mmCIF file of C-alpha atoms in Angstrom:
data_model
loop_
_atom_site.group_PDB
_atom_site.id
_atom_site.type_symbol
_atom_site.label_atom_id
_atom_site.label_comp_id
_atom_site.label_asym_id
_atom_site.label_seq_id
_atom_site.Cartn_x
_atom_site.Cartn_y
_atom_site.Cartn_z
ATOM 1 C CA UNK A 1 -25.746 -22.891 -2.619
ATOM 2 C CA UNK A 2 -26.819 -19.471 -1.537
ATOM 3 C CA UNK A 3 -24.135 -16.905 -2.195
ATOM 4 C CA UNK A 4 -22.851 -14.727 0.735
ATOM 5 C CA UNK A 5 -22.482 -10.852 0.239
ATOM 6 C CA UNK A 6 -19.259 -8.971 1.292
ATOM 7 C CA UNK A 7 -18.998 -5.287 1.168
ATOM 8 C CA UNK A 8 -15.324 -3.995 0.929
ATOM 9 C CA UNK A 9 -14.611 -0.252 1.766
ATOM 10 C CA UNK A 10 -11.661 2.137 2.114
ATOM 11 C CA UNK A 11 -10.045 4.849 0.002
ATOM 12 C CA UNK A 12 -8.443 8.199 -0.186
ATOM 13 C CA UNK A 13 -5.330 6.514 -1.552
ATOM 14 C CA UNK A 14 -4.377 3.541 -3.632
ATOM 15 C CA UNK A 15 -2.902 2.177 -0.415
ATOM 16 C CA UNK A 16 -6.183 1.788 1.176
ATOM 17 C CA UNK A 17 -7.450 -0.037 -2.083
ATOM 18 C CA UNK A 18 -4.876 -2.312 -3.370
ATOM 19 C CA UNK A 19 -5.073 -4.542 -0.465
ATOM 20 C CA UNK A 20 -8.722 -4.877 -0.985
ATOM 21 C CA UNK A 21 -8.441 -5.786 -4.412
ATOM 22 C CA UNK A 22 -5.569 -8.284 -3.460
ATOM 23 C CA UNK A 23 -8.493 -9.919 -1.237
ATOM 24 C CA UNK A 24 -11.068 -9.735 -3.889
ATOM 25 C CA UNK A 25 -9.117 -11.483 -6.341
ATOM 26 C CA UNK A 26 -8.655 -14.211 -4.137
ATOM 27 C CA UNK A 27 -12.055 -14.791 -2.944
ATOM 28 C CA UNK A 28 -14.364 -17.685 -4.483
ATOM 29 C CA UNK A 29 -16.777 -15.556 -6.809
ATOM 30 C CA UNK A 30 -19.025 -18.559 -6.934
ATOM 31 C CA UNK A 31 -19.483 -18.297 -3.109
ATOM 32 C CA UNK A 32 -19.497 -14.643 -2.660
ATOM 33 C CA UNK A 33 -21.220 -11.552 -3.998
ATOM 34 C CA UNK A 34 -18.752 -8.768 -3.802
ATOM 35 C CA UNK A 35 -19.751 -5.125 -3.482
ATOM 36 C CA UNK A 36 -17.614 -1.984 -2.452
ATOM 37 C CA UNK A 37 -18.496 1.382 -1.106
ATOM 38 C CA UNK A 38 -16.333 4.223 -1.897
ATOM 39 C CA UNK A 39 -16.245 8.046 -2.211
ATOM 40 C CA UNK A 40 -17.666 9.890 -5.266
ATOM 41 C CA UNK A 41 -14.358 11.149 -6.522
ATOM 42 C CA UNK A 42 -11.421 9.218 -4.701
ATOM 43 C CA UNK A 43 -8.891 6.796 -6.539
ATOM 44 C CA UNK A 44 -11.042 3.902 -5.339
ATOM 45 C CA UNK A 45 -13.784 4.576 -7.900
ATOM 46 C CA UNK A 46 -11.255 4.330 -10.604
ATOM 47 C CA UNK A 47 -9.517 1.053 -9.236
ATOM 48 C CA UNK A 48 -12.462 -0.855 -8.183
ATOM 49 C CA UNK A 49 -14.585 -0.127 -11.270
ATOM 50 C CA UNK A 50 -11.838 -1.410 -13.411
ATOM 51 C CA UNK A 51 -12.184 -4.859 -12.006
ATOM 52 C CA UNK A 52 -15.890 -4.775 -12.612
ATOM 53 C CA UNK A 53 -16.890 -4.816 -8.882
ATOM 54 C CA UNK A 54 -20.189 -3.054 -8.383
ATOM 55 C CA UNK A 55 -19.355 0.268 -6.639
ATOM 56 C CA UNK A 56 -21.690 2.231 -4.559
ATOM 57 C CA UNK A 57 -20.821 6.126 -3.874
ATOM 58 C CA UNK A 58 -21.439 7.918 -0.674
ATOM 59 C CA UNK A 59 -20.449 11.304 0.567
ATOM 60 C CA UNK A 60 -17.442 11.522 2.643
ATOM 61 C CA UNK A 61 -15.205 14.392 4.382
ATOM 62 C CA UNK A 62 -11.740 14.310 5.152
ATOM 63 C CA UNK A 63 -10.635 13.409 8.825
ATOM 64 C CA UNK A 64 -8.192 16.250 9.491
ATOM 65 C CA UNK A 65 -5.977 16.360 12.402
ATOM 66 C CA UNK A 66 -5.596 20.144 12.480
ATOM 67 C CA UNK A 67 -7.864 22.927 12.870
ATOM 68 C CA UNK A 68 -9.912 24.061 9.510
ATOM 69 C CA UNK A 69 -13.143 25.589 8.749
ATOM 70 C CA UNK A 70 -13.646 22.675 6.347
ATOM 71 C CA UNK A 71 -13.950 20.147 9.243
ATOM 72 C CA UNK A 72 -17.242 21.837 10.334
ATOM 73 C CA UNK A 73 -18.836 21.129 6.656
ATOM 74 C CA UNK A 74 -17.259 17.647 6.971
ATOM 75 C CA UNK A 75 -19.088 16.896 9.772
ATOM 76 C CA UNK A 76 -22.315 17.278 7.960
ATOM 77 C CA UNK A 77 -20.684 15.390 4.880
ATOM 78 C CA UNK A 78 -19.921 12.689 7.267
ATOM 79 C CA UNK A 79 -23.449 12.364 8.723
ATOM 80 C CA UNK A 80 -24.889 12.433 5.206
ATOM 81 C CA UNK A 81 -22.402 9.398 4.467
ATOM 82 C CA UNK A 82 -23.226 7.624 7.350
ATOM 83 C CA UNK A 83 -27.231 7.893 6.169
ATOM 84 C CA UNK A 84 -26.213 6.975 2.494
ATOM 85 C CA UNK A 85 -24.326 3.972 3.753
ATOM 86 C CA UNK A 86 -26.863 2.644 5.937
ATOM 87 C CA UNK A 87 -29.401 2.751 3.195
ATOM 88 C CA UNK A 88 -27.052 0.859 0.656
ATOM 89 C CA UNK A 89 -26.208 -1.792 3.420
ATOM 90 C CA UNK A 90 -29.492 -2.331 4.415
ATOM 91 C CA UNK A 91 -30.610 -3.091 0.617
ATOM 92 C CA UNK A 92 -27.208 -5.067 0.073
ATOM 93 C CA UNK A 93 -27.592 -6.958 3.427
ATOM 94 C CA UNK A 94 -23.973 -8.165 3.312
ATOM 95 C CA UNK A 95 -22.654 -10.859 5.793
ATOM 96 C CA UNK A 96 -19.580 -9.021 6.387
ATOM 97 C CA UNK A 97 -17.876 -5.307 5.887
ATOM 98 C CA UNK A 98 -14.391 -5.260 5.389
ATOM 99 C CA UNK A 99 -12.650 -2.245 5.561
ATOM 100 C CA UNK A 100 -8.962 -0.890 4.881
ATOM 101 C CA UNK A 101 -9.261 2.633 6.269
ATOM 102 C CA UNK A 102 -9.082 5.982 4.734
ATOM 103 C CA UNK A 103 -11.848 8.492 5.321
ATOM 104 C CA UNK A 104 -14.692 7.198 3.479
ATOM 105 C CA UNK A 105 -14.588 3.938 5.684
ATOM 106 C CA UNK A 106 -15.973 5.726 8.887
ATOM 107 C CA UNK A 107 -19.571 6.327 7.717
ATOM 108 C CA UNK A 108 -19.494 2.661 6.260
ATOM 109 C CA UNK A 109 -18.513 1.029 9.473
ATOM 110 C CA UNK A 110 -21.021 3.254 11.931
ATOM 111 C CA UNK A 111 -23.646 2.212 9.403
ATOM 112 C CA UNK A 112 -22.804 -1.383 9.496
ATOM 113 C CA UNK A 113 -22.633 -1.202 13.353
ATOM 114 C CA UNK A 114 -26.018 0.128 13.392
ATOM 115 C CA UNK A 115 -27.408 -2.747 11.320
ATOM 116 C CA UNK A 116 -25.672 -5.350 13.447
ATOM 117 C CA UNK A 117 -23.315 -6.343 10.374
ATOM 118 C CA UNK A 118 -19.844 -8.053 11.385
ATOM 119 C CA UNK A 119 -17.143 -5.711 10.548
ATOM 120 C CA UNK A 120 -13.304 -6.501 9.894
ATOM 121 C CA UNK A 121 -10.473 -3.790 9.528
ATOM 122 C CA UNK A 122 -7.095 -4.065 8.467
ATOM 123 C CA UNK A 123 -4.423 -1.265 9.561
ATOM 124 C CA UNK A 124 -1.091 -1.277 7.393
ATOM 125 C CA UNK A 125 0.868 1.098 9.076
ATOM 126 C CA UNK A 126 2.664 0.961 12.598
ATOM 127 C CA UNK A 127 0.609 3.606 14.154
ATOM 128 C CA UNK A 128 -3.196 3.654 13.385
ATOM 129 C CA UNK A 129 -4.474 6.031 11.057
ATOM 130 C CA UNK A 130 -7.398 8.378 12.491
ATOM 131 C CA UNK A 131 -9.999 6.314 10.502
ATOM 132 C CA UNK A 132 -9.041 3.122 12.029
ATOM 133 C CA UNK A 133 -8.752 4.830 15.479
ATOM 134 C CA UNK A 134 -12.488 5.768 15.194
ATOM 135 C CA UNK A 135 -13.513 2.495 13.714
ATOM 136 C CA UNK A 136 -11.958 0.104 16.180
ATOM 137 C CA UNK A 137 -14.775 0.386 18.528
ATOM 138 C CA UNK A 138 -17.052 -0.936 15.989
ATOM 139 C CA UNK A 139 -15.073 -3.702 14.538
ATOM 140 C CA UNK A 140 -15.606 -7.563 15.176
ATOM 141 C CA UNK A 141 -12.093 -8.361 14.220
ATOM 142 C CA UNK A 142 -8.934 -6.230 13.685
ATOM 143 C CA UNK A 143 -5.844 -7.124 11.654
ATOM 144 C CA UNK A 144 -2.559 -5.537 11.585
ATOM 145 C CA UNK A 145 0.452 -5.488 9.355
ATOM 146 C CA UNK A 146 2.885 -5.012 12.198
ATOM 147 C CA UNK A 147 3.121 -6.804 15.453
ATOM 148 C CA UNK A 148 4.151 -3.605 16.977
ATOM 149 C CA UNK A 149 0.729 -2.238 16.011
ATOM 150 C CA UNK A 150 -1.250 -4.530 18.211
ATOM 151 C CA UNK A 151 -0.999 -2.386 21.309
ATOM 152 C CA UNK A 152 -2.963 0.176 19.803
ATOM 153 C CA UNK A 153 -6.059 -1.990 19.506
ATOM 154 C CA UNK A 154 -8.166 -4.244 22.049
ATOM 155 C CA UNK A 155 -6.139 -7.401 22.424
ATOM 156 C CA UNK A 156 -8.791 -10.178 22.106
ATOM 157 C CA UNK A 157 -9.879 -8.831 18.756
ATOM 158 C CA UNK A 158 -6.812 -8.103 17.313
ATOM 159 C CA UNK A 159 -3.896 -10.249 15.404
ATOM 160 C CA UNK A 160 -0.759 -9.061 13.437
ATOM 161 C CA UNK A 161 -0.704 -10.937 10.234
ATOM 162 C CA UNK A 162 1.405 -8.931 7.738
ATOM 163 C CA UNK A 163 -0.148 -7.124 4.747
ATOM 164 C CA UNK A 164 -2.281 -8.554 1.931
ATOM 165 C CA UNK A 165 -0.221 -8.769 -1.085
ATOM 166 C CA UNK A 166 -1.570 -9.005 -4.807
ATOM 167 C CA UNK A 167 -0.707 -12.457 -5.883
ATOM 168 C CA UNK A 168 0.335 -11.257 -9.503
ATOM 169 C CA UNK A 169 3.267 -9.096 -7.906
ATOM 170 C CA UNK A 170 4.797 -12.327 -6.827
ATOM 171 C CA UNK A 171 4.238 -13.917 -10.331
ATOM 172 C CA UNK A 172 6.337 -11.623 -12.708
ATOM 173 C CA UNK A 173 8.855 -12.984 -15.256
ATOM 174 C CA UNK A 174 12.385 -11.634 -14.974
ATOM 175 C CA UNK A 175 12.975 -12.369 -18.795
ATOM 176 C CA UNK A 176 9.706 -10.329 -19.666
ATOM 177 C CA UNK A 177 10.787 -7.710 -17.361
ATOM 178 C CA UNK A 178 14.481 -7.373 -19.051
ATOM 179 C CA UNK A 179 13.184 -7.684 -22.532
ATOM 180 C CA UNK A 180 10.258 -4.779 -21.766
ATOM 181 C CA UNK A 181 13.165 -2.626 -20.270
ATOM 182 C CA UNK A 182 15.788 -3.527 -22.951
ATOM 183 C CA UNK A 183 18.205 -4.354 -20.047
ATOM 184 C CA UNK A 184 21.123 -6.623 -20.148
ATOM 185 C CA UNK A 185 22.560 -9.297 -17.680
ATOM 186 C CA UNK A 186 26.007 -7.517 -16.987
ATOM 187 C CA UNK A 187 24.729 -5.124 -14.144
ATOM 188 C CA UNK A 188 22.089 -5.271 -11.503
ATOM 189 C CA UNK A 189 18.727 -3.557 -11.850
ATOM 190 C CA UNK A 190 17.840 -0.778 -9.144
ATOM 191 C CA UNK A 191 14.109 0.172 -9.296
ATOM 192 C CA UNK A 192 13.463 3.675 -7.933
ATOM 193 C CA UNK A 193 9.837 4.072 -6.625
ATOM 194 C CA UNK A 194 8.723 7.498 -5.306
ATOM 195 C CA UNK A 195 4.945 6.823 -4.815
ATOM 196 C CA UNK A 196 2.226 7.542 -7.338
ATOM 197 C CA UNK A 197 2.883 11.104 -7.583
ATOM 198 C CA UNK A 198 6.756 10.787 -7.553
ATOM 199 C CA UNK A 199 8.936 12.454 -4.960
ATOM 200 C CA UNK A 200 10.620 15.596 -5.817
ATOM 201 C CA UNK A 201 13.675 15.285 -3.776
ATOM 202 C CA UNK A 202 14.340 11.692 -4.629
ATOM 203 C CA UNK A 203 13.986 12.491 -8.320
ATOM 204 C CA UNK A 204 16.522 15.233 -7.819
ATOM 205 C CA UNK A 205 19.004 13.160 -5.969
ATOM 206 C CA UNK A 206 18.875 10.428 -8.431
ATOM 207 C CA UNK A 207 19.296 12.393 -11.539
ATOM 208 C CA UNK A 208 22.027 14.362 -9.919
ATOM 209 C CA UNK A 209 23.791 11.204 -9.386
ATOM 210 C CA UNK A 210 22.940 9.458 -12.627
ATOM 211 C CA UNK A 211 26.107 8.884 -14.294
ATOM 212 C CA UNK A 212 27.599 7.465 -11.269
ATOM 213 C CA UNK A 213 24.510 5.323 -10.661
ATOM 214 C CA UNK A 214 24.440 3.945 -14.100
ATOM 215 C CA UNK A 215 28.223 2.810 -14.026
ATOM 216 C CA UNK A 216 26.847 0.474 -11.276
ATOM 217 C CA UNK A 217 23.148 -0.433 -12.013
ATOM 218 C CA UNK A 218 20.710 -0.534 -14.549
ATOM 219 C CA UNK A 219 17.967 1.892 -13.512
ATOM 220 C CA UNK A 220 14.096 1.844 -13.637
ATOM 221 C CA UNK A 221 12.993 5.146 -12.332
ATOM 222 C CA UNK A 222 9.206 5.504 -11.598
ATOM 223 C CA UNK A 223 9.277 9.282 -11.131
ATOM 224 C CA UNK A 224 5.444 10.287 -11.133
ATOM 225 C CA UNK A 225 3.058 12.151 -13.389
ATOM 226 C CA UNK A 226 4.822 14.876 -15.210
ATOM 227 C CA UNK A 227 8.364 14.259 -13.824
ATOM 228 C CA UNK A 228 9.969 12.501 -16.862
ATOM 229 C CA UNK A 229 13.410 14.581 -17.516
ATOM 230 C CA UNK A 230 13.403 14.995 -21.138
ATOM 231 C CA UNK A 231 17.103 15.499 -21.197
ATOM 232 C CA UNK A 232 17.709 11.932 -19.757
ATOM 233 C CA UNK A 233 15.585 10.243 -22.361
ATOM 234 C CA UNK A 234 17.708 7.705 -24.248
ATOM 235 C CA UNK A 235 20.505 7.662 -21.654
ATOM 236 C CA UNK A 236 21.891 3.827 -21.889
ATOM 237 C CA UNK A 237 20.777 2.117 -18.662
ATOM 238 C CA UNK A 238 18.394 4.381 -17.457
ATOM 239 C CA UNK A 239 14.368 3.980 -18.077
ATOM 240 C CA UNK A 240 11.793 6.737 -16.799
ATOM 241 C CA UNK A 241 8.241 6.111 -16.346
ATOM 242 C CA UNK A 242 5.567 8.307 -14.820
ATOM 243 C CA UNK A 243 3.834 5.112 -13.635
ATOM 244 C CA UNK A 244 3.695 1.491 -14.493
ATOM 245 C CA UNK A 245 0.717 -0.998 -14.114
ATOM 246 C CA UNK A 246 0.591 -4.266 -15.890
ATOM 247 C CA UNK A 247 4.630 -4.546 -16.332
ATOM 248 C CA UNK A 248 5.127 -4.075 -12.757
ATOM 249 C CA UNK A 249 5.301 -7.665 -11.531
ATOM 250 C CA UNK A 250 7.746 -8.267 -14.481
ATOM 251 C CA UNK A 251 10.024 -5.370 -13.519
ATOM 252 C CA UNK A 252 9.956 -6.381 -9.977
ATOM 253 C CA UNK A 253 10.977 -10.038 -10.909
ATOM 254 C CA UNK A 254 14.080 -8.399 -12.613
ATOM 255 C CA UNK A 255 14.837 -6.162 -9.599
ATOM 256 C CA UNK A 256 18.005 -6.570 -7.495
ATOM 257 C CA UNK A 257 17.499 -3.556 -5.216
ATOM 258 C CA UNK A 258 14.690 -1.147 -4.704
ATOM 259 C CA UNK A 259 14.673 2.610 -3.326
ATOM 260 C CA UNK A 260 11.384 3.178 -2.211
ATOM 261 C CA UNK A 261 9.056 5.258 0.094
ATOM 262 C CA UNK A 262 8.005 3.944 3.397
ATOM 263 C CA UNK A 263 4.411 2.807 2.606
ATOM 264 C CA UNK A 264 3.434 -0.406 4.490
ATOM 265 C CA UNK A 265 1.874 -1.999 1.330
ATOM 266 C CA UNK A 266 4.921 -1.415 -0.845
ATOM 267 C CA UNK A 267 7.578 -2.516 1.554
ATOM 268 C CA UNK A 268 5.619 -5.612 2.589
ATOM 269 C CA UNK A 269 5.542 -6.490 -1.140
ATOM 270 C CA UNK A 270 9.323 -6.020 -1.618
ATOM 271 C CA UNK A 271 9.812 -8.264 1.684
ATOM 272 C CA UNK A 272 7.549 -11.036 0.028
ATOM 273 C CA UNK A 273 9.894 -10.685 -3.067
ATOM 274 C CA UNK A 274 12.953 -10.865 -1.042
ATOM 275 C CA UNK A 275 14.396 -7.615 -2.652
ATOM 276 C CA UNK A 276 16.936 -5.423 -0.466
ATOM 277 C CA UNK A 277 15.284 -2.214 0.262
ATOM 278 C CA UNK A 278 16.753 1.571 0.785
ATOM 279 C CA UNK A 279 13.850 3.266 2.446
ATOM 280 C CA UNK A 280 13.440 7.117 2.130
ATOM 281 C CA UNK A 281 10.253 7.676 4.015
ATOM 282 C CA UNK A 282 8.018 10.898 3.767
ATOM 283 C CA UNK A 283 9.108 13.296 6.436
ATOM 284 C CA UNK A 284 6.970 14.601 9.392
ATOM 285 C CA UNK A 285 6.715 17.755 7.657
ATOM 286 C CA UNK A 286 4.610 15.865 4.863
ATOM 287 C CA UNK A 287 2.751 12.985 6.911
ATOM 288 C CA UNK A 288 2.007 12.087 10.431
ATOM 289 C CA UNK A 289 5.348 10.072 10.479
ATOM 290 C CA UNK A 290 3.968 6.583 10.048
ATOM 291 C CA UNK A 291 6.626 5.841 7.021
ATOM 292 C CA UNK A 292 9.322 6.935 9.424
ATOM 293 C CA UNK A 293 7.848 4.065 11.833
ATOM 294 C CA UNK A 294 7.686 1.769 9.007
ATOM 295 C CA UNK A 295 11.147 2.124 8.090
ATOM 296 C CA UNK A 296 12.557 1.818 11.392
ATOM 297 C CA UNK A 297 10.590 -1.235 12.059
ATOM 298 C CA UNK A 298 12.086 -3.105 8.955
ATOM 299 C CA UNK A 299 15.524 -1.562 9.549
ATOM 300 C CA UNK A 300 15.660 -3.052 12.906
ATOM 301 C CA UNK A 301 14.371 -6.403 11.458
ATOM 302 C CA UNK A 302 17.274 -6.506 9.205
ATOM 303 C CA UNK A 303 15.185 -5.939 5.934
ATOM 304 C CA UNK A 304 16.284 -2.735 4.623
ATOM 305 C CA UNK A 305 18.335 0.335 5.395
ATOM 306 C CA UNK A 306 16.784 3.969 5.931
ATOM 307 C CA UNK A 307 17.822 7.293 4.602
ATOM 308 C CA UNK A 308 15.904 10.189 6.033
ATOM 309 C CA UNK A 309 14.722 12.538 3.286
ATOM 310 C CA UNK A 310 16.215 15.580 5.228
ATOM 311 C CA UNK A 311 19.639 13.926 5.029
ATOM 312 C CA UNK A 312 19.225 12.931 1.364
ATOM 313 C CA UNK A 313 22.098 14.099 -1.054
ATOM 314 C CA UNK A 314 24.080 13.020 -3.947
ATOM 315 C CA UNK A 315 26.853 11.833 -1.723
ATOM 316 C CA UNK A 316 24.300 10.051 1.106
ATOM 317 C CA UNK A 317 22.485 8.422 -1.630
ATOM 318 C CA UNK A 318 25.758 6.960 -2.913
ATOM 319 C CA UNK A 319 27.248 5.785 0.502
ATOM 320 C CA UNK A 320 23.858 4.208 1.613
ATOM 321 C CA UNK A 321 23.472 2.150 -1.683
ATOM 322 C CA UNK A 322 27.117 1.096 -1.268
ATOM 323 C CA UNK A 323 26.321 -0.093 2.259
ATOM 324 C CA UNK A 324 23.126 -1.983 1.278
ATOM 325 C CA UNK A 325 25.228 -3.746 -1.701
ATOM 326 C CA UNK A 326 27.877 -4.669 0.575
ATOM 327 C CA UNK A 327 25.606 -6.286 2.895
ATOM 328 C CA UNK A 328 23.050 -8.019 0.301
ATOM 329 C CA UNK A 329 23.561 -11.341 1.205
ATOM 330 C CA UNK A 330 22.757 -10.760 4.920
ATOM 331 C CA UNK A 331 19.677 -8.731 3.921
ATOM 332 C CA UNK A 332 18.370 -11.603 1.631
ATOM 333 C CA UNK A 333 19.027 -14.228 4.321
ATOM 334 C CA UNK A 334 17.263 -12.312 7.007
ATOM 335 C CA UNK A 335 14.204 -11.470 4.536
ATOM 336 C CA UNK A 336 14.022 -15.288 3.606
ATOM 337 C CA UNK A 337 13.416 -16.279 7.140
ATOM 338 C CA UNK A 338 10.564 -14.013 7.160
ATOM 339 C CA UNK A 339 7.021 -15.527 7.753
ATOM 340 C CA UNK A 340 5.266 -12.619 6.065
ATOM 341 C CA UNK A 341 3.186 -13.436 2.803
ATOM 342 C CA UNK A 342 0.358 -15.383 4.757
ATOM 343 C CA UNK A 343 -1.733 -12.336 5.256
ATOM 344 C CA UNK A 344 -4.289 -13.192 2.485
ATOM 345 C CA UNK A 345 -4.650 -16.717 3.547
ATOM 346 C CA UNK A 346 -5.336 -15.871 7.050
ATOM 347 C CA UNK A 347 -7.985 -13.266 6.378
ATOM 348 C CA UNK A 348 -9.748 -15.580 3.969
ATOM 349 C CA UNK A 349 -9.752 -18.216 6.455
ATOM 350 C CA UNK A 350 -11.527 -15.642 8.833
ATOM 351 C CA UNK A 351 -13.907 -14.588 6.156
ATOM 352 C CA UNK A 352 -14.981 -18.198 5.685
ATOM 353 C CA UNK A 353 -16.210 -18.422 9.308
ATOM 354 C CA UNK A 354 -18.777 -15.704 8.573
ATOM 355 C CA UNK A 355 -22.246 -17.190 8.323
#
């Protein structure tokens, strides 16, 4: 049987790459040649080369929503990226390009359209990122994580399916997680995730409350690079890590409650795992506000509670966690009724139709 070729693209943050990896891991490698086009210095290069997928570099600019002289330079970088992507795709001759967004994806999609290659895109957040706003006019099919997002795209091309979730996240071992952490069974486990770089205000609020929190929970604190508090090393019931990779599924398997940012990929994973969430989204001062909308949607559906970063204090953290614990059974019951978790299956079905 002649193999077909699929080319993935997307980058700029882990959130634009890990869903692609989740799909790549489920594709039949006997049926598909799998390639990746990304930027020269983005996080996607590190993540994709680690799983031994052929990686092709192109020039890419940053899609800014504000006036900056760098925008002029980036016009030329994007144009160069389009030419480089077209040359790569012409040689690669893929049957399909699949994009998760991010600024590097735009030149790839423009080039693919010029060559008549089918294009699938997936939008994780409630409102489209700038890359996918541009890319939608070239796409063959568009997938979204949220039903609310469908209205931003052409109706006949768009389908809400949830977020592609890494299978390994769902297969952790609570016994191995407890052993790795050195935790017992007497107190529940609270896992705190502030994003890949950590979250200064979340770290501060947690550590100000640490003695109160450790009287009620055993805590796993993923605090970001360079953010380990040396004075708290060895505190019973409190484990700090800059970041976690291989052990994360086991840690989540033993987690009873999670405190998280509002990134779409992460909260859909916690939903699939049925872990009640306290979401502290990035503020509008730090982002375009997509995490606030993500958190609002999940709270309205009964999956989580939201605490705005501007309102985050030692006392508000304590009160919101108490409210979450008081209604734990209701949150878990509502999450159990969710039909999320089928995104990869549905995407693979659509990919299989490509000739």
